[in-house]
XYZ file of C-alpha atoms in Angstrom:
70
model
C -11.610 -2.389 47.200
C -13.890 -4.709 48.364
C -13.801 -8.132 46.373
C -17.277 -8.075 45.550
C -16.423 -4.398 44.089
C -13.841 -5.681 42.450
C -16.138 -8.177 40.709
C -18.539 -5.838 39.758
C -15.660 -3.667 38.003
C -14.258 -6.525 36.082
C -17.899 -7.410 34.666
C -18.612 -4.188 33.725
C -15.427 -4.097 32.112
C -15.879 -7.812 30.365
C -19.270 -6.274 29.258
C -18.157 -3.355 27.328
C -15.328 -5.619 25.802
C -18.142 -7.667 24.551
C -20.565 -4.840 23.461
C -17.294 -3.806 21.648
C -16.895 -6.813 19.745
C -20.343 -7.790 18.961
C -20.705 -4.087 17.379
C -17.520 -5.213 15.059
C -19.290 -8.363 14.138
C -22.270 -6.758 13.200
C -20.333 -3.893 11.206
C -18.110 -6.587 9.174
C -21.091 -8.850 8.329
C -23.309 -5.655 6.902
C -20.240 -4.404 5.162
C -19.737 -7.718 3.548
C -23.427 -9.014 2.828
C -24.572 -5.500 1.172
C -23.730 -4.606 -2.299
C -24.445 -0.749 -2.564
C -27.005 -0.022 -5.792
C -24.912 2.038 -8.615
C -25.315 5.619 -9.169
C -25.538 7.839 -11.840
C -22.480 10.062 -11.703
C -20.074 11.421 -14.614
C -17.128 8.993 -15.745
C -13.751 9.837 -15.483
C -12.643 11.689 -18.694
C -16.006 12.472 -20.036
C -18.270 15.688 -19.577
C -16.672 17.816 -16.686
C -15.013 14.793 -15.339
C -11.945 15.278 -18.238
C -10.728 17.717 -15.493
C -11.473 15.274 -12.489
C -14.093 17.385 -11.058
C -17.293 15.674 -10.102
C -16.037 12.373 -11.333
C -16.198 8.484 -9.632
C -12.167 7.412 -9.184
C -13.260 3.935 -10.216
C -16.527 2.247 -10.553
C -17.660 -1.271 -10.165
C -20.712 -0.895 -12.243
C -21.170 -1.010 -15.811
C -20.263 1.699 -18.047
C -23.691 3.510 -19.002
C -24.213 7.154 -20.503
C -25.843 8.969 -17.989
C -27.973 10.734 -20.783
C -28.985 7.214 -22.824
C -32.380 5.754 -22.289
C -32.357 2.568 -19.815
């Protein structure tokens, strides 16, 4: 392999590594800066949640009854 081809290869490898690193930094930024909205769900122990079916494992939202007026 010539010196020129070797340099091209290493440049492509460096660019690929930089692209993956930038994508990971962006992923971390979006994960840290965003806060998903709370959605209505059955709480554990309420309704069908008593059996553990269709309920959130742990909610970070304030407890509000689904049927209660907002």
